[in-house]
Tab-separated table of C-alpha atoms in Angstrom:
chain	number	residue	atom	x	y	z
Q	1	UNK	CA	144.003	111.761	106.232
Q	2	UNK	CA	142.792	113.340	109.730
Q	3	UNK	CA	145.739	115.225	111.217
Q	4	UNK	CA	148.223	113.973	109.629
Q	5	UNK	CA	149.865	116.654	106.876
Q	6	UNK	CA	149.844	115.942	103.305
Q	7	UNK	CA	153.629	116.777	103.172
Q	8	UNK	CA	154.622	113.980	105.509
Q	9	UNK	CA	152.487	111.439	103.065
Q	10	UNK	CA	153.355	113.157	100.184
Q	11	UNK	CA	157.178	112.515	101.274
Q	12	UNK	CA	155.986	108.710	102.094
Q	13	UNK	CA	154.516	108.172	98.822
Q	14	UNK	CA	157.373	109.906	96.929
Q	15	UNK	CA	160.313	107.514	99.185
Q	16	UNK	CA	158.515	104.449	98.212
Q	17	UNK	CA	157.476	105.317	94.502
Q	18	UNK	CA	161.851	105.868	94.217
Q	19	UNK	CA	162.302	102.713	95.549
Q	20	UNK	CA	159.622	100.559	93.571
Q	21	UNK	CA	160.920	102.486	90.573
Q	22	UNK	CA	164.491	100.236	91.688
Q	23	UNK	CA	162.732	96.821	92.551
Q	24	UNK	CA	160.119	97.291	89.643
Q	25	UNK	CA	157.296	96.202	92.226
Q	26	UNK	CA	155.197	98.388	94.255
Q	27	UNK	CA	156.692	98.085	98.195
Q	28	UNK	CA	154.182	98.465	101.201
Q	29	UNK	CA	155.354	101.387	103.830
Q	30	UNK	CA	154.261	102.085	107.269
Q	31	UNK	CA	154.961	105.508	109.434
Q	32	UNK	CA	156.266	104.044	112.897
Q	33	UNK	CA	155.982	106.535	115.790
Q	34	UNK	CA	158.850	107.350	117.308
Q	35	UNK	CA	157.028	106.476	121.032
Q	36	UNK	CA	154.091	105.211	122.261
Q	37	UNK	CA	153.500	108.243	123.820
Q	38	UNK	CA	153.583	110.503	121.253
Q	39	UNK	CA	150.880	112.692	120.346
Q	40	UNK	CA	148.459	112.231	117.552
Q	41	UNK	CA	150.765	114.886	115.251
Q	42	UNK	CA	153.628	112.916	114.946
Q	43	UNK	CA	156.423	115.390	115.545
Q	44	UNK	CA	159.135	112.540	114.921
Q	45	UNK	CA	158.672	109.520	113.343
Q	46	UNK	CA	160.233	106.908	110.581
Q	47	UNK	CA	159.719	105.514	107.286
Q	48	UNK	CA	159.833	101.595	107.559
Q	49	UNK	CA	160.243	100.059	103.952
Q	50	UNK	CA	160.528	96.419	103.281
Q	51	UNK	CA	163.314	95.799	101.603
Q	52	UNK	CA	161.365	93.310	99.446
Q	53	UNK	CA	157.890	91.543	99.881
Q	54	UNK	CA	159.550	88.361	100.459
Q	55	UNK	CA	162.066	89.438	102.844
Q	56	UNK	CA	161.222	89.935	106.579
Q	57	UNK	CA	163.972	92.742	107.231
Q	58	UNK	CA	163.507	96.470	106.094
Q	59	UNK	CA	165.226	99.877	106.281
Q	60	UNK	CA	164.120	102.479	108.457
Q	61	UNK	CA	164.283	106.288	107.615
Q	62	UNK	CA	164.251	108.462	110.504
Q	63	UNK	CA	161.964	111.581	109.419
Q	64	UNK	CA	161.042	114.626	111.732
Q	65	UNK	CA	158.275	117.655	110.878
Q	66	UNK	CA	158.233	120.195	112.915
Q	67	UNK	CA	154.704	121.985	114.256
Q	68	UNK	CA	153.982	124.719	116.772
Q	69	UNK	CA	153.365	123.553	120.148
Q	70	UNK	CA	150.669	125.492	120.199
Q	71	UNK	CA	148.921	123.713	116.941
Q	72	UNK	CA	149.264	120.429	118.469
Q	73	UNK	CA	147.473	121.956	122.216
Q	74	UNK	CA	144.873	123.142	120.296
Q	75	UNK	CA	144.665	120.442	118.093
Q	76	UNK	CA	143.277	117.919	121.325
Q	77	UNK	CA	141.961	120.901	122.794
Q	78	UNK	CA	138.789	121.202	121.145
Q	79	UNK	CA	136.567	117.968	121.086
Q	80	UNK	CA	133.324	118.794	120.533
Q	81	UNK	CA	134.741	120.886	117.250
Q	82	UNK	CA	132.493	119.231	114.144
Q	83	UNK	CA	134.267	116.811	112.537
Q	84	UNK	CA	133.403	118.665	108.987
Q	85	UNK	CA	134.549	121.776	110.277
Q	86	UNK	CA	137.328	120.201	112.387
Q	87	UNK	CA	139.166	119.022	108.488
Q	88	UNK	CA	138.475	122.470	107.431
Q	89	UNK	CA	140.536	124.280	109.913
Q	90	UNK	CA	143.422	122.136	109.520
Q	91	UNK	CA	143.468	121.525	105.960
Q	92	UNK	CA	142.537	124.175	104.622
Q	93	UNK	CA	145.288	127.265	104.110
Q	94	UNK	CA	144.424	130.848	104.110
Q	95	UNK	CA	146.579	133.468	102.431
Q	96	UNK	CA	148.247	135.754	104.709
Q	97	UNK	CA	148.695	139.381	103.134
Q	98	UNK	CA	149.563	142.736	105.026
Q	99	UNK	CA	147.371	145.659	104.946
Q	100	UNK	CA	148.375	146.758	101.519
Q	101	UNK	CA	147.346	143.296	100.634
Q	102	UNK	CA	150.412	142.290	99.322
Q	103	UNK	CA	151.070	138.377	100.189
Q	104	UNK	CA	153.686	137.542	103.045
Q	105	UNK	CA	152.730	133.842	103.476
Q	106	UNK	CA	150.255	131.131	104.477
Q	107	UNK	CA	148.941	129.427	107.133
Q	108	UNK	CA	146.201	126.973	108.556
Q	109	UNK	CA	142.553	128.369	108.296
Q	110	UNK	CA	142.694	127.458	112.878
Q	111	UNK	CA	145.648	129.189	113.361
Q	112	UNK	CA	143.966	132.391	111.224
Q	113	UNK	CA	141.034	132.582	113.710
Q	114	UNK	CA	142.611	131.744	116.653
Q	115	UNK	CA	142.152	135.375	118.433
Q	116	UNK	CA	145.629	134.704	120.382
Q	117	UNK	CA	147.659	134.148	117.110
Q	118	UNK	CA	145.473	137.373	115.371
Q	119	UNK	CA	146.588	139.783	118.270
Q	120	UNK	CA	149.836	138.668	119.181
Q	121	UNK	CA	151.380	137.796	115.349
Q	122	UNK	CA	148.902	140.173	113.680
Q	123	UNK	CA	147.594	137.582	111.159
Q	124	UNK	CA	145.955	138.593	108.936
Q	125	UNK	CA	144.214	136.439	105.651
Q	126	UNK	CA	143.272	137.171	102.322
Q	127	UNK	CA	138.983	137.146	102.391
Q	128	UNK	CA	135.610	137.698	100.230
Q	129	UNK	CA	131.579	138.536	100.836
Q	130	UNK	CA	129.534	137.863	97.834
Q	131	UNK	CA	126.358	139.478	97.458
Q	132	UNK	CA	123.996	137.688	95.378
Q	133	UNK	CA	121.246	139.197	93.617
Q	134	UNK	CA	117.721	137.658	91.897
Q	135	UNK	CA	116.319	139.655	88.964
Q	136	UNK	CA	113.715	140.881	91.048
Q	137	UNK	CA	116.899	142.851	92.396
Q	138	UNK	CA	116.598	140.831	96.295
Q	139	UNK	CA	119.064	140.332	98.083
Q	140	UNK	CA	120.207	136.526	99.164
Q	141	UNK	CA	120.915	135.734	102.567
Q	142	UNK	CA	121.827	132.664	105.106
Q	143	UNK	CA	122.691	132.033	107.997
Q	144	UNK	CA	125.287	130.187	108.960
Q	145	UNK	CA	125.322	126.930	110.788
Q	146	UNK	CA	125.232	126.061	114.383
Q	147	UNK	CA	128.490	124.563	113.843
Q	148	UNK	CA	130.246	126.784	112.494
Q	149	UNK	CA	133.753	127.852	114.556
Q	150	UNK	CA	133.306	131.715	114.056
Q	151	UNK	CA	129.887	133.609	114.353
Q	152	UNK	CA	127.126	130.446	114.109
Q	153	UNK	CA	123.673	130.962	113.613
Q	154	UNK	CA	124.057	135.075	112.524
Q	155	UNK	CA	122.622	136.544	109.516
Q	156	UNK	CA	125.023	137.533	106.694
Q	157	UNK	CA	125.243	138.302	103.219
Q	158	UNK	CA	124.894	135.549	100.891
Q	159	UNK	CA	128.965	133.495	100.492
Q	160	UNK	CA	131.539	134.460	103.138
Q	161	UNK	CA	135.040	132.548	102.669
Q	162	UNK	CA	138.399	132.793	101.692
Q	163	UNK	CA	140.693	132.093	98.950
Q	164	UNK	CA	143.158	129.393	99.654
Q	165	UNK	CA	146.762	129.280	99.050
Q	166	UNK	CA	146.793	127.525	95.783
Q	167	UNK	CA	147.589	128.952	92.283
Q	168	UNK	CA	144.062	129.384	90.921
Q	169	UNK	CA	142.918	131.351	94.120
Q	170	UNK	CA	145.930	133.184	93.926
Q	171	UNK	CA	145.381	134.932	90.849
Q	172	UNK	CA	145.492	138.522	91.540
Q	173	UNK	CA	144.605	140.298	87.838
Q	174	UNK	CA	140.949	141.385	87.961
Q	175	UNK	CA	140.794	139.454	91.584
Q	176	UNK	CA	140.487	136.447	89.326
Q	177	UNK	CA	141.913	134.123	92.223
Q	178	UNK	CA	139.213	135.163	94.709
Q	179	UNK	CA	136.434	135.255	92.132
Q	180	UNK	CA	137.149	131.666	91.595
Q	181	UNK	CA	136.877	131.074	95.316
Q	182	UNK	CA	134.165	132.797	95.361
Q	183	UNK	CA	132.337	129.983	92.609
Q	184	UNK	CA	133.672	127.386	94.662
Q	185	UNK	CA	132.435	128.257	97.501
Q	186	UNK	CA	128.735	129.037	96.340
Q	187	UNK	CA	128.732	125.426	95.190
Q	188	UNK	CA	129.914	124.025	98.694
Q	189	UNK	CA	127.736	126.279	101.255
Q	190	UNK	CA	124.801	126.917	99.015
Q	191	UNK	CA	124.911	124.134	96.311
Q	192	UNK	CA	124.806	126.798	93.319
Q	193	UNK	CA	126.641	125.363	90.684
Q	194	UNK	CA	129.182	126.877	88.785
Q	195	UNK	CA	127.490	127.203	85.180
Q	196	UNK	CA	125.138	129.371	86.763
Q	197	UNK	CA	127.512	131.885	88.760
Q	198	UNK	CA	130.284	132.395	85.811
Q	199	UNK	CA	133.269	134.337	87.285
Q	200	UNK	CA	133.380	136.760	84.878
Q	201	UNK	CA	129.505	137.936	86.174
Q	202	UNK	CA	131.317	138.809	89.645
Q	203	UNK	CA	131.708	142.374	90.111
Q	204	UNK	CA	134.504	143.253	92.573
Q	205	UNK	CA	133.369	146.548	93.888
Q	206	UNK	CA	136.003	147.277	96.790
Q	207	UNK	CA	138.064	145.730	99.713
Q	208	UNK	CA	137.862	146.378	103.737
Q	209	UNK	CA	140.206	145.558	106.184
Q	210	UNK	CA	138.604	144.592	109.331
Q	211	UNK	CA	138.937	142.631	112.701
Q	212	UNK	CA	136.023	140.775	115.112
Q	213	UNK	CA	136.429	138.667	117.683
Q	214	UNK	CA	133.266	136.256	118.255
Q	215	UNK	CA	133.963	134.903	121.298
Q	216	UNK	CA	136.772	134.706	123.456
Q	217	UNK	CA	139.254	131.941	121.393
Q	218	UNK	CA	137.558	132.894	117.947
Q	219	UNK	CA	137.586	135.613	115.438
Q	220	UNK	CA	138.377	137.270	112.294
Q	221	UNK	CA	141.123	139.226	110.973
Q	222	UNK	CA	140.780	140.039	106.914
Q	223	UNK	CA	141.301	141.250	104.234
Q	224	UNK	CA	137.712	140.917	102.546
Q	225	UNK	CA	137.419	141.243	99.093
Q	226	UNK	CA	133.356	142.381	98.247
Q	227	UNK	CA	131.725	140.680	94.951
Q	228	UNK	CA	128.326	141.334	93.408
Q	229	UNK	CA	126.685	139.440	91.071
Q	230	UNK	CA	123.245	139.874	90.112
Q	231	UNK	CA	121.529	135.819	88.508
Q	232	UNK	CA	118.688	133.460	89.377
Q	233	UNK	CA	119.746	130.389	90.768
Q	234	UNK	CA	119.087	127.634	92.269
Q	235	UNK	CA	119.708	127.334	96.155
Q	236	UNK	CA	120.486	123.874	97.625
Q	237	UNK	CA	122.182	124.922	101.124
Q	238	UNK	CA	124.521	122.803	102.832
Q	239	UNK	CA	123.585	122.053	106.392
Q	240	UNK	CA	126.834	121.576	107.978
Q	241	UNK	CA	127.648	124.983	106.440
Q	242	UNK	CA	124.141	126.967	106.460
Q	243	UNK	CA	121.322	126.553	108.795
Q	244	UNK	CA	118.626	128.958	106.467
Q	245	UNK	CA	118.470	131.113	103.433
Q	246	UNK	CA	115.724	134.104	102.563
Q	247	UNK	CA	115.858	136.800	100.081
Q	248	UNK	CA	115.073	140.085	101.454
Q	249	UNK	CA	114.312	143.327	99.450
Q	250	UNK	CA	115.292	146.403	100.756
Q	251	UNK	CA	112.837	147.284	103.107
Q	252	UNK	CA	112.969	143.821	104.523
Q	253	UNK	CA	116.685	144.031	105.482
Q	254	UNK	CA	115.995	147.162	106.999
Q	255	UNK	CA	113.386	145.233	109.200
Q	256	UNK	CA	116.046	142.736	110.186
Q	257	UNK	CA	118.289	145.628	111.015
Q	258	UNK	CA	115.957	147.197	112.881
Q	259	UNK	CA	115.205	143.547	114.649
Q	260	UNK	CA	119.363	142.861	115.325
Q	261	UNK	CA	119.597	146.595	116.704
Q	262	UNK	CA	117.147	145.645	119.723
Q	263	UNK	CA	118.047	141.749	119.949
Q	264	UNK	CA	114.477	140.863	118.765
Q	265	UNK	CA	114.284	137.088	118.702
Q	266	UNK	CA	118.251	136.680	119.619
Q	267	UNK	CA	118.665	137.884	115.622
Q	268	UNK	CA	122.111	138.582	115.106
Q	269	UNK	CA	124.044	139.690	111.653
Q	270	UNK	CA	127.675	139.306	111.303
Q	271	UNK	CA	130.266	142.081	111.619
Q	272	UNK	CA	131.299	142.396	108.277
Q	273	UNK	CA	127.757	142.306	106.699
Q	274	UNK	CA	127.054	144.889	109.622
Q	275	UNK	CA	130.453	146.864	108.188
Q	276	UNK	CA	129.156	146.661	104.604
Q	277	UNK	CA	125.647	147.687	105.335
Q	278	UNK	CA	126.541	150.870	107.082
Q	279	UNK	CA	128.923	151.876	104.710
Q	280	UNK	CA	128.395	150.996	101.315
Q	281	UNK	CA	125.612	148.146	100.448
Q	282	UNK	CA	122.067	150.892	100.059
Q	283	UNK	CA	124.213	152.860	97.562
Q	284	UNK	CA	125.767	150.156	95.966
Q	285	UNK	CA	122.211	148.408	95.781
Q	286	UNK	CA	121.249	151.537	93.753
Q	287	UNK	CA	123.724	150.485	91.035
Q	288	UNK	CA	122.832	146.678	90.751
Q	289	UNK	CA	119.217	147.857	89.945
Q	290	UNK	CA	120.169	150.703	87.218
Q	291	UNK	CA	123.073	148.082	85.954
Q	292	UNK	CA	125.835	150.510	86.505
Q	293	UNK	CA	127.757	148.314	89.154
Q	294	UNK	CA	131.255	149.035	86.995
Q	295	UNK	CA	130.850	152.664	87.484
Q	296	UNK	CA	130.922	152.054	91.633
Q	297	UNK	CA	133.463	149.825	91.531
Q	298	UNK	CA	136.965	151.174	93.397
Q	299	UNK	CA	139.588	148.507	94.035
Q	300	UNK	CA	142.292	150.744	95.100
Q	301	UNK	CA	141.176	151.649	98.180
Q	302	UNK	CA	141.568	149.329	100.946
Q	303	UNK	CA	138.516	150.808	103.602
Q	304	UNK	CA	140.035	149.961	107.056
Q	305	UNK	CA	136.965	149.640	109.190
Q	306	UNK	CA	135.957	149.031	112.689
């Protein structure tokens, strides 16, 4: 597909299914640009549709789709982006939401983390940390890939993602849309699969609103919603999406606190694992071992943290 949007071939497909549906055969289309010059996002372009396969002449639709000027910069400006994460931050669509979390929109998972478009527009998307537990009550973490856009190679709780704007992520009763994120992403970073992470064993204990740049173009701006869920699984990381993985009990993530604090061994944890460890995750942890997480659990507050 590369850059090209799904509604501009979704409109091609739909043009020439009508007129196939008239000439009972299946016609051939091509997208002509409307210059040589023009830049890989076609701004402008036309539809050019045989008029049948034996004829040499055709009709031509003249079709525009408008993008941001500064989508299609930053769409060139960033070669050495992974090409894996590249088709992430342009197909994918985060849900925008204002600080009550109520949703005012969508837009492209780039444009979210640009740190330009966060301060100036005040984006702000729709989020979620899970926090995976063993039976032996440890705590599963990774760390994220060297190619990741935002924050590579930190520490952080186990899943960090977001829900996408589609209707089963967008399910807001019980946080049913993000708890099904939540599953899907487990499978694509971590390769759990979804039998063994159900989403009615995620426990959505509370929500922060929080922003962190991580470098000078990147950053975050969310809305995170915080799952735990407490099962054995089996852990097949991803490697364009996590570099390692180690369970850590209690006193163990207090080492690698201890470790980040000083910048032993250039160790590094993210903010919002940071944000959740200093204000809620040793108290919380209490509850996942007594099995009393539902008594914790407050998802009318929205902490705004910095």
């Amino acid at each position: 597909m590369g850059l090209l949007t799904r509604n501009s071939i979704r409109f091609q497909q739909l043009l020439a299914a009508a007129i196939s549906t008239s000439t009972h055969q299946p016609i051939p289309t091509t997208i002509i640009s409307s210059s040589s010059s023009s830049p890989p996002l076609f701004s402008h372009f036309s539809l050019q549709i045989p008029l049948s396969r034996s004829s040499a002449r055709s009709i031509s639709f003249p079709f525009s789709y408008s993008y941001s000027s500064s989508t299609m910069v930053d769409a060139t400006a960033d070669p050495n982006m992974d090409a894996v994460q590249r088709r992430l931050m342009f197909e994918d669509e985060c849900i925008l939401v204002d600080e009550n979390d109520r949703v005012v929109g969508h837009d492209t998972k780039y444009n979210c983390h640009l740190m330009e478009k966060i301060n100036s527009e005040n984006l702000l998307h729709r989020a979620f940390s899970v926090f995976l537990f063993n039976s032996k009550y440890e705590l599963l973490l990774q760390q994220r890939s060297a190619t990741k856009v935002t924050f590579p190679l930190v520490w952080t709780n186990t899943c960090c993602s977001h829900p996408l704007y589609r209707d089963s992520e967008l399910i807001e009763e019980k946080a049913l849309g993000v708890r099904n994120a939540a599953q899907r992403k487990l499978l694509d970073e971590l390769g759990i699969p979804a039998e063994d992470v159900p989403v009615d064993e995620f426990t959505p204990l509370g929500r922060m609103l929080y922003k962190a740049p991580s470098d000078g173009k990147w950053g975050e701006h969310e809305l995170d919603y915080l799952l735990f869920i407490v099962r054995d699984v089996k852990v097949n990381p991803n490697p364009d999406e996590v570099a390692d993985v180690k369970y850590v009990n209690r006193d163990q993530l207090k080492e690698l606190l201890r470790k980040a604090d000083i910048g032993e061994g250039d160790l590094k944890l993210s903010p919002w694992f940071r944000l959740v460890v200093d204000n809620f995750l040793f108290k919380w942890w209490d509850h996942v071992e007594k099995g009393t997480l539902n008594e914790t659990a407050d998802m009318k507050t929205i902490h705004k943290l910095t």
